Short mmCIF file of C-alpha atoms in Angstrom, two decimals:
data_model
loop_
_atom_site.label_atom_id
_atom_site.label_comp_id
_atom_site.label_asym_id
_atom_site.label_seq_id
_atom_site.Cartn_x
_atom_site.Cartn_y
_atom_site.Cartn_z
CA MET A 202 -25.71 -37.28 19.41
CA GLU A 203 -23.17 -36.34 22.09
CA GLU A 204 -24.37 -34.76 25.31
CA THR A 205 -23.52 -31.07 25.43
CA ILE A 206 -22.62 -29.05 28.50
CA LEU A 207 -26.01 -27.30 28.37
CA ASP A 208 -27.71 -30.71 28.21
CA ALA A 209 -25.84 -31.73 31.37
CA PHE A 210 -27.04 -28.57 33.13
CA GLN A 211 -30.65 -29.25 32.25
CA GLN A 212 -30.47 -32.94 33.15
CA ASN A 213 -29.30 -31.91 36.61
CA GLY A 214 -32.35 -29.75 37.09
CA LEU A 215 -30.72 -26.41 36.23
CA SER A 216 -32.40 -23.94 33.92
CA ARG A 217 -30.94 -22.09 30.96
CA ARG A 218 -31.03 -18.97 33.13
CA ALA A 219 -28.76 -20.74 35.65
CA PHE A 220 -26.48 -21.72 32.77
CA LEU A 221 -26.23 -18.09 31.62
CA LYS A 222 -25.54 -16.94 35.19
CA PHE A 223 -22.77 -19.52 35.42
CA CYS A 224 -21.18 -18.20 32.21
CA ALA A 225 -21.43 -14.60 33.42
CA ALA A 226 -19.88 -15.46 36.79
CA THR A 227 -17.04 -17.41 35.18
CA ALA A 228 -16.32 -14.61 32.70
CA SER A 229 -16.18 -12.17 35.60
CA LEU A 230 -13.81 -14.46 37.51
CA LEU A 231 -11.53 -14.52 34.47
CA ALA A 232 -11.70 -10.71 34.14
CA LEU A 233 -13.04 -11.05 30.59
CA PRO A 234 -14.92 -8.26 28.78
CA PRO A 235 -18.76 -8.32 29.05
CA ALA A 236 -19.22 -9.77 25.55
CA ALA A 237 -17.21 -12.83 26.56
CA ALA A 238 -20.04 -14.15 28.76
CA ALA A 239 -22.38 -14.38 25.78
CA ALA A 240 -19.66 -15.95 23.65
CA MET A 241 -18.94 -18.45 26.41
CA ALA A 242 -22.63 -19.39 26.71
CA GLU A 243 -22.95 -19.86 22.95
CA LYS A 244 -19.87 -22.08 22.78
CA LEU A 245 -20.62 -24.20 25.85
CA ALA A 246 -24.24 -24.73 24.77
CA SER A 247 -23.05 -26.66 21.73
CA THR A 248 -19.86 -28.18 23.14
CA PRO A 249 -19.96 -31.89 24.02
CA ARG A 250 -18.93 -32.63 27.59
CA PRO A 251 -15.22 -33.38 27.26
CA THR A 252 -13.54 -36.36 28.81
CA VAL A 253 -10.92 -35.42 31.40
CA ILE A 254 -8.13 -37.76 32.48
CA TYR A 255 -6.44 -36.68 35.73
CA LEU A 256 -3.06 -38.34 36.37
CA SER A 257 -1.04 -38.00 39.57
CA TYR A 258 2.71 -38.62 39.84
CA GLN A 259 5.23 -37.14 42.30
CA GLU A 260 2.87 -34.97 44.34
CA CYS A 261 1.27 -34.64 47.75
CA THR A 262 -2.41 -34.46 46.66
CA GLY A 263 -2.46 -30.84 47.86
CA CYS A 264 -3.41 -29.57 44.41
CA LEU A 265 -6.42 -31.87 44.20
CA GLU A 266 -7.35 -30.99 47.78
CA SER A 267 -7.26 -27.35 46.77
CA MET A 268 -9.36 -27.94 43.66
CA THR A 269 -12.09 -29.66 45.68
CA ARG A 270 -12.48 -26.43 47.64
CA SER A 271 -13.25 -24.27 44.61
CA PHE A 272 -16.44 -22.27 45.10
CA SER A 273 -16.90 -20.69 41.65
CA PRO A 274 -17.29 -23.02 39.87
CA THR A 275 -17.34 -25.80 42.46
CA ILE A 276 -15.65 -29.10 41.69
CA GLU A 277 -19.07 -30.77 41.82
CA HIS A 278 -20.44 -28.29 39.30
CA LEU A 279 -17.45 -28.86 37.04
CA MET A 280 -17.68 -32.66 37.22
CA PHE A 281 -21.44 -33.00 36.80
CA ASN A 282 -22.14 -30.17 34.35
CA ASN A 283 -18.97 -29.26 32.42
CA ILE A 284 -16.74 -32.29 32.10
CA SER A 285 -16.76 -36.05 32.31
CA LEU A 286 -14.03 -36.92 34.80
CA ALA A 287 -13.17 -40.38 33.52
CA PHE A 288 -10.16 -41.04 35.74
CA ASN A 289 -8.79 -39.71 39.01
CA ASP A 290 -7.34 -42.31 41.31
CA THR A 291 -8.13 -40.27 44.43
CA LEU A 292 -11.76 -39.32 43.78
CA GLN A 293 -13.07 -42.36 41.93
CA ALA A 294 -14.65 -45.32 43.61
CA ALA A 295 -13.01 -47.97 41.44
CA ALA A 296 -9.49 -49.19 42.19
CA GLY A 297 -6.87 -51.54 40.79
CA GLU A 298 -7.64 -53.34 37.55
CA ALA A 299 -11.17 -51.95 37.34
CA ALA A 300 -9.88 -48.38 37.52
CA GLU A 301 -7.20 -48.98 34.90
CA ALA A 302 -9.71 -50.66 32.58
CA ALA A 303 -12.07 -47.71 32.91
CA ARG A 304 -9.28 -45.28 32.11
CA LYS A 305 -8.15 -47.18 29.02
CA GLU A 306 -11.71 -47.39 27.71
CA ALA A 307 -12.35 -43.68 28.30
CA MET A 308 -9.11 -42.74 26.56
CA ARG A 309 -9.90 -45.02 23.63
CA LYS A 310 -13.35 -43.49 23.10
CA ALA A 311 -12.10 -39.90 23.37
CA TRP A 312 -8.67 -40.37 21.75
CA GLY A 313 -7.44 -37.08 20.35
CA LYS A 314 -10.13 -35.07 22.16
CA TYR A 315 -9.72 -35.46 25.91
CA ILE A 316 -8.15 -32.97 28.30
CA LEU A 317 -5.23 -34.39 30.24
CA ILE A 318 -4.63 -32.91 33.69
CA VAL A 319 -1.27 -33.84 35.19
CA ASP A 320 -0.50 -33.36 38.88
CA GLY A 321 3.07 -33.84 40.07
CA ALA A 322 6.59 -34.02 38.70
CA VAL A 323 7.77 -36.92 36.56
CA PRO A 324 10.84 -38.91 37.76
CA LEU A 325 13.27 -40.00 35.04
CA GLY A 326 15.90 -41.52 37.33
CA ALA A 327 16.45 -45.28 37.49
CA GLY A 328 14.62 -45.67 34.20
CA GLY A 329 11.48 -44.17 35.71
CA ALA A 330 11.32 -46.80 38.45
CA TYR A 331 10.80 -44.24 41.23
CA CYS A 332 7.13 -43.90 40.28
CA VAL A 333 5.35 -46.95 38.89
CA ALA A 334 1.63 -47.77 38.79
CA ALA A 335 -0.08 -50.75 37.16
CA GLY A 336 3.33 -51.94 35.99
CA GLN A 337 4.07 -48.77 34.02
CA SER A 338 6.45 -45.95 34.88
CA ALA A 339 5.13 -42.41 35.22
CA VAL A 340 7.14 -41.19 32.23
CA ASP A 341 5.85 -43.94 29.92
CA ASP A 342 2.33 -43.46 31.24
CA LEU A 343 2.49 -39.72 30.58
CA ARG A 344 3.87 -40.12 27.07
CA HIS A 345 1.10 -42.54 26.13
CA ALA A 346 -1.68 -40.41 27.63
CA ALA A 347 -0.32 -37.22 26.05
CA ARG A 348 -0.48 -38.72 22.56
CA GLY A 349 -4.27 -38.82 22.75
CA ALA A 350 -4.77 -35.45 24.47
CA ALA A 351 -6.13 -32.33 22.79
CA ALA A 352 -4.43 -30.25 25.48
CA ILE A 353 -2.57 -30.76 28.73
CA ILE A 354 -3.03 -28.80 31.95
CA ALA A 355 -0.07 -29.11 34.32
CA VAL A 356 -1.62 -28.47 37.72
CA GLY A 357 0.62 -27.29 40.53
CA THR A 358 4.25 -26.19 40.62
CA CYS A 359 5.49 -29.79 40.66
CA ALA A 360 3.86 -30.52 37.30
CA ALA A 361 4.52 -27.05 35.87
CA PHE A 362 8.12 -26.50 36.99
CA GLY A 363 9.23 -29.58 38.93
CA GLY A 364 8.47 -28.17 42.37
CA VAL A 365 9.81 -29.85 45.50
CA PRO A 366 10.77 -33.16 43.79
CA TYR A 367 12.88 -31.12 41.32
CA ALA A 368 14.72 -29.28 44.13
CA ALA A 369 18.38 -30.03 44.76
CA PRO A 370 19.70 -32.66 45.00
CA ASN A 371 16.75 -34.10 43.00
CA PRO A 372 17.56 -37.75 43.75
CA THR A 373 14.77 -39.13 41.53
CA GLY A 374 15.65 -37.08 38.46
CA ALA A 375 12.28 -35.35 38.60
CA VAL A 376 11.29 -32.99 35.78
CA PRO A 377 8.22 -30.93 34.90
CA VAL A 378 5.69 -32.14 32.33
CA SER A 379 7.05 -29.76 29.69
CA GLU A 380 10.43 -31.53 29.71
CA VAL A 381 8.75 -34.81 28.77
CA ILE A 382 6.01 -33.62 26.40
CA ARG A 383 6.99 -31.13 23.71
CA ASP A 384 4.46 -31.74 20.94
CA ARG A 385 1.21 -30.85 22.71
CA PRO A 386 -0.14 -27.52 24.00
CA ILE A 387 0.48 -27.26 27.76
CA ILE A 388 -1.14 -24.82 30.17
CA ASN A 389 0.85 -24.42 33.38
CA VAL A 390 -1.27 -23.68 36.46
CA SER A 391 1.45 -23.21 39.03
CA GLY A 392 1.21 -22.80 42.79
CA CYS A 393 1.88 -25.00 45.78
CA PRO A 394 -1.02 -25.53 45.62
CA PRO A 395 -2.75 -23.35 43.00
CA ILE A 396 -5.79 -21.29 43.93
CA PRO A 397 -8.90 -23.52 43.51
CA GLU A 398 -10.78 -21.07 41.28
CA VAL A 399 -7.74 -20.71 39.02
CA MET A 400 -7.72 -24.45 38.33
CA THR A 401 -11.44 -24.76 37.64
CA GLY A 402 -11.53 -21.43 35.80
CA VAL A 403 -8.78 -22.50 33.39
CA VAL A 404 -10.72 -25.66 32.50
CA VAL A 405 -13.89 -23.68 31.75
CA TYR A 406 -11.97 -21.09 29.75
CA TYR A 407 -10.36 -23.79 27.61
CA LEU A 408 -13.75 -25.35 26.91
CA SER A 409 -15.12 -21.96 25.86
CA PHE A 410 -12.29 -20.36 23.91
CA GLY A 411 -9.47 -22.88 23.53
CA MET A 412 -5.93 -22.05 24.61
CA PRO A 413 -5.73 -18.88 26.74
CA ALA A 414 -3.10 -16.20 26.33
CA LEU A 415 -0.03 -17.41 28.24
CA ASP A 416 2.96 -15.73 29.84
CA ARG A 417 6.58 -16.72 29.25
CA GLN A 418 6.19 -19.57 31.74
CA GLY A 419 3.14 -21.00 29.95
CA ARG A 420 0.66 -19.70 32.56
CA PRO A 421 -2.71 -18.04 31.79
CA LEU A 422 -2.32 -14.27 31.81
CA ALA A 423 -5.80 -13.88 33.26
CA PHE A 424 -4.46 -15.23 36.56
CA TYR A 425 -0.71 -14.77 36.30
CA GLY A 426 -0.53 -11.41 34.55
CA ASN A 427 0.37 -9.41 37.66
CA THR A 428 2.65 -9.91 40.62
CA ILE A 429 1.15 -10.39 44.04
CA HIS A 430 2.94 -7.17 44.96
CA ASP A 431 0.99 -5.30 42.24
CA ARG A 432 -2.32 -6.03 43.96
CA CYS A 433 -1.28 -6.38 47.60
CA TYR A 434 -3.22 -4.28 50.10
CA ARG A 435 0.07 -3.69 51.98
CA ARG A 436 1.67 -2.11 48.90
CA PRO A 437 1.17 1.48 50.18
CA PHE A 438 3.33 0.66 53.21
CA TYR A 439 6.03 -0.63 50.89
CA ASP A 440 5.97 2.62 48.92
CA GLU A 441 6.19 4.59 52.17
CA GLY A 442 9.11 2.48 53.40
CA ARG A 443 7.20 1.02 56.36
CA PHE A 444 8.23 -2.58 57.04
CA ALA A 445 7.81 -5.21 59.71
CA HIS A 446 11.23 -6.45 60.90
CA THR A 447 10.00 -9.32 63.04
CA PHE A 448 6.70 -11.15 63.18
CA ASP A 449 5.80 -9.60 66.54
CA ASP A 450 7.03 -6.01 66.28
CA GLU A 451 5.00 -2.83 65.89
CA GLY A 452 5.16 -3.03 62.10
CA ALA A 453 3.74 -6.54 62.09
CA ARG A 454 0.94 -5.55 64.47
CA ASN A 455 0.10 -2.56 62.27
CA GLY A 456 -0.02 -4.63 59.10
CA TRP A 457 3.06 -3.06 57.46
CA CYS A 458 4.85 -4.54 54.46
CA LEU A 459 6.57 -7.91 54.96
CA TYR A 460 9.30 -7.28 52.37
CA GLU A 461 12.14 -7.34 54.92
CA LEU A 462 10.81 -10.61 56.32
CA GLY A 463 11.43 -12.25 52.96
CA CYS A 464 8.12 -11.69 51.15
CA LYS A 465 8.56 -12.73 47.49
CA GLY A 466 5.43 -10.91 46.31
CA PRO A 467 7.36 -8.44 44.09
CA VAL A 468 8.65 -11.26 41.86
CA THR A 469 5.77 -13.75 42.12
CA TYR A 470 3.03 -13.80 39.51
CA ASN A 471 -0.30 -15.08 40.82
CA ALA A 472 -3.81 -13.97 41.75
CA CYS A 473 -3.54 -14.59 45.50
CA ALA A 474 -4.08 -10.94 46.45
CA THR A 475 -7.28 -10.66 44.42
CA LEU A 476 -8.97 -14.10 44.38
CA LYS A 477 -7.60 -15.14 47.77
CA TRP A 478 -8.52 -18.49 49.36
CA ASN A 479 -11.48 -20.07 51.12
CA GLN A 480 -14.15 -18.17 49.18
CA GLY A 481 -12.13 -14.98 49.12
CA THR A 482 -11.49 -14.95 52.86
CA SER A 483 -7.73 -14.41 53.03
CA PHE A 484 -4.29 -15.20 51.61
CA PRO A 485 -0.89 -15.70 53.30
CA ILE A 486 0.11 -12.02 53.41
CA GLN A 487 -3.27 -11.04 54.86
CA SER A 488 -2.73 -13.73 57.50
CA GLY A 489 0.60 -12.16 58.48
CA HIS A 490 3.13 -14.25 56.54
CA GLY A 491 5.14 -13.22 53.51
CA CYS A 492 4.70 -14.80 50.09
CA LEU A 493 7.03 -17.78 49.51
CA GLY A 494 6.95 -17.41 45.73
CA CYS A 495 5.55 -20.91 45.30
CA SER A 496 4.12 -20.28 41.82
CA GLU A 497 7.55 -19.45 40.37
CA PRO A 498 10.12 -21.90 38.94
CA ASP A 499 12.74 -23.22 41.39
CA PHE A 500 11.20 -21.39 44.35
CA TRP A 501 12.49 -24.08 46.71
CA ASP A 502 16.15 -23.53 45.76
CA LYS A 503 16.37 -19.75 45.77
CA GLY A 504 17.66 -18.95 49.21
CA GLY A 505 15.93 -18.67 52.57
CA PHE A 506 12.24 -17.91 52.66
CA TYR A 507 12.88 -15.18 55.24
CA ARG A 508 15.75 -13.47 53.46
CA PRO A 509 14.76 -10.18 51.77
CA LEU A 510 14.95 -9.96 48.02
CA PRO A 511 17.95 -8.14 46.52
CA ALA A 512 17.31 -4.42 46.24
CA ALA A 513 18.84 -3.92 42.81
CA THR A 514 16.91 -6.47 40.80
CA GLY A 515 13.37 -7.58 40.05
CA HIS A 516 14.53 -11.19 39.60
CA TRP A 517 15.44 -13.99 41.97
CA ALA A 518 19.15 -13.54 42.59
CA ARG A 519 21.68 -13.62 45.36
CA GLY A 520 23.18 -10.28 46.26
CA GLU A 521 23.09 -7.35 48.60
CA VAL A 522 19.72 -7.07 50.30
CA LEU A 523 17.77 -3.91 50.88
CA GLY A 524 19.74 -1.64 53.15
CA GLY A 525 16.95 0.58 54.43
CA ALA A 526 13.30 1.44 54.25
CA ALA A 527 13.82 4.67 52.34
CA LEU A 528 15.81 2.97 49.62
CA GLY A 529 13.16 0.26 49.36
CA GLY A 530 10.32 2.72 49.03
CA ALA A 531 12.00 5.23 46.75
CA VAL A 532 14.19 3.17 44.44
CA VAL A 533 12.84 -0.38 44.35
CA GLY A 534 9.23 0.73 44.71
CA ALA A 535 9.44 3.16 41.82
CA GLY A 536 11.17 0.64 39.61
CA MET A 537 8.68 -2.10 40.40
CA ALA A 538 5.76 0.24 39.78
CA MET A 539 7.07 1.21 36.34
CA LEU A 540 7.68 -2.41 35.40
CA ALA A 541 4.25 -3.42 36.68
CA ARG A 542 2.45 -0.75 34.64
CA SER A 543 4.28 -1.78 31.50
CA HIS A 544 3.55 -5.45 32.17
CA GLN A 545 -0.13 -4.80 32.84
CA LYS A 546 -0.63 -2.83 29.61
CA ALA A 547 1.03 -5.52 27.51
CA ASN A 548 -1.00 -8.30 29.18
CA ALA A 549 -4.30 -6.43 28.82
CA ALA A 550 -3.75 -5.87 25.12
CA LYS A 551 -2.78 -9.50 24.55
CA THR A 552 -5.73 -10.92 26.48
CA ALA A 553 -8.28 -8.58 24.83
CA LYS A 554 -7.03 -9.50 21.39
CA GLU A 555 -7.11 -13.22 22.18
CA VAL A 556 -10.62 -13.18 23.68
CA GLY A 557 -12.01 -11.13 20.83
CA SER A 558 -10.82 -13.60 18.23
CA GLN A 559 -11.54 -16.90 19.96
CA PRO A 560 -15.29 -17.37 19.37
CA GLN A 561 -14.85 -17.11 15.61
CA LYS A 562 -11.97 -19.57 15.52
CA GLU A 563 -13.09 -23.07 16.43
CA ASP A 564 -9.65 -24.68 16.24
CA SER A 565 -7.84 -21.93 18.14
CA HIS A 566 -6.37 -24.41 20.64
CA GLU A 567 -4.15 -25.92 18.01
CA HIS A 568 -0.76 -24.34 17.44
#
């Protein structure tokens, strides 16, 4: 009989009460309705600990570094109680042939069932020779691993959208995971790096309910359903037309909106303003720097980080920038607010419908 997630909890000295508290905390983190905590506990109590294969390609290890700093659930909690992390070449003790042998054996035993986490873009240039490990190119390695995966989580903007390796002139021919794998469900967890709790939360959600509701970019709506601007504590200053113009002027010292210093919060979907970083301590805007838009596709190639967004559009585009504070507050602010309300209502309805149906549908992760 396979070890379940509840079994793993109890073997590590944790009670069923602690297990239920974990489910309640995770459901709260994911902004799920109260009934979801009970559904999550019921599902995880009977779910075998899944094998997870974590592959790294063109990346800087920042995403993994971020994940290790998750506090709810912690990476240790996830590894010892929720999943069986069978391969990660940064965290594991084994190396070389021993590591590769362990990975192949784990994949063989869990073929068709394991979760594949991919970190980094995949280079196609020079026949894939820009990224080779154990004699196999990244693209061939990914294709083989994906064939045995129940689902794929593309962690970080490099894996989700190509990120920095994909930026012009893209000398290695780097592409996101979705341009290589098209026949498996993929969850994009973008960010450079993503928020730690978003990464661990997505894994736990998938184990409980299967595929989450996704936005047009393949990202979980629970975390990417609103723009940073929608939830930013500096939003009232934006609506009033109060902006910092330099990083050391009166506006900056008073905590006014950073829109005119290039903040990309109005067009960037992420949970930075609500979950924040370092156990909810802060996020870039709270620390005095505008959002770079790092969780959006092609963020590296869309003009200067300190150039204001165009006033007439809610999309990344080149054009005339905001001419004055009044115009920003009255015209752009009103338009963004209307779009945000519409977006929020649609996302809430989609997520509620999806969560309500998941516990009764065991194979909901299959499209």
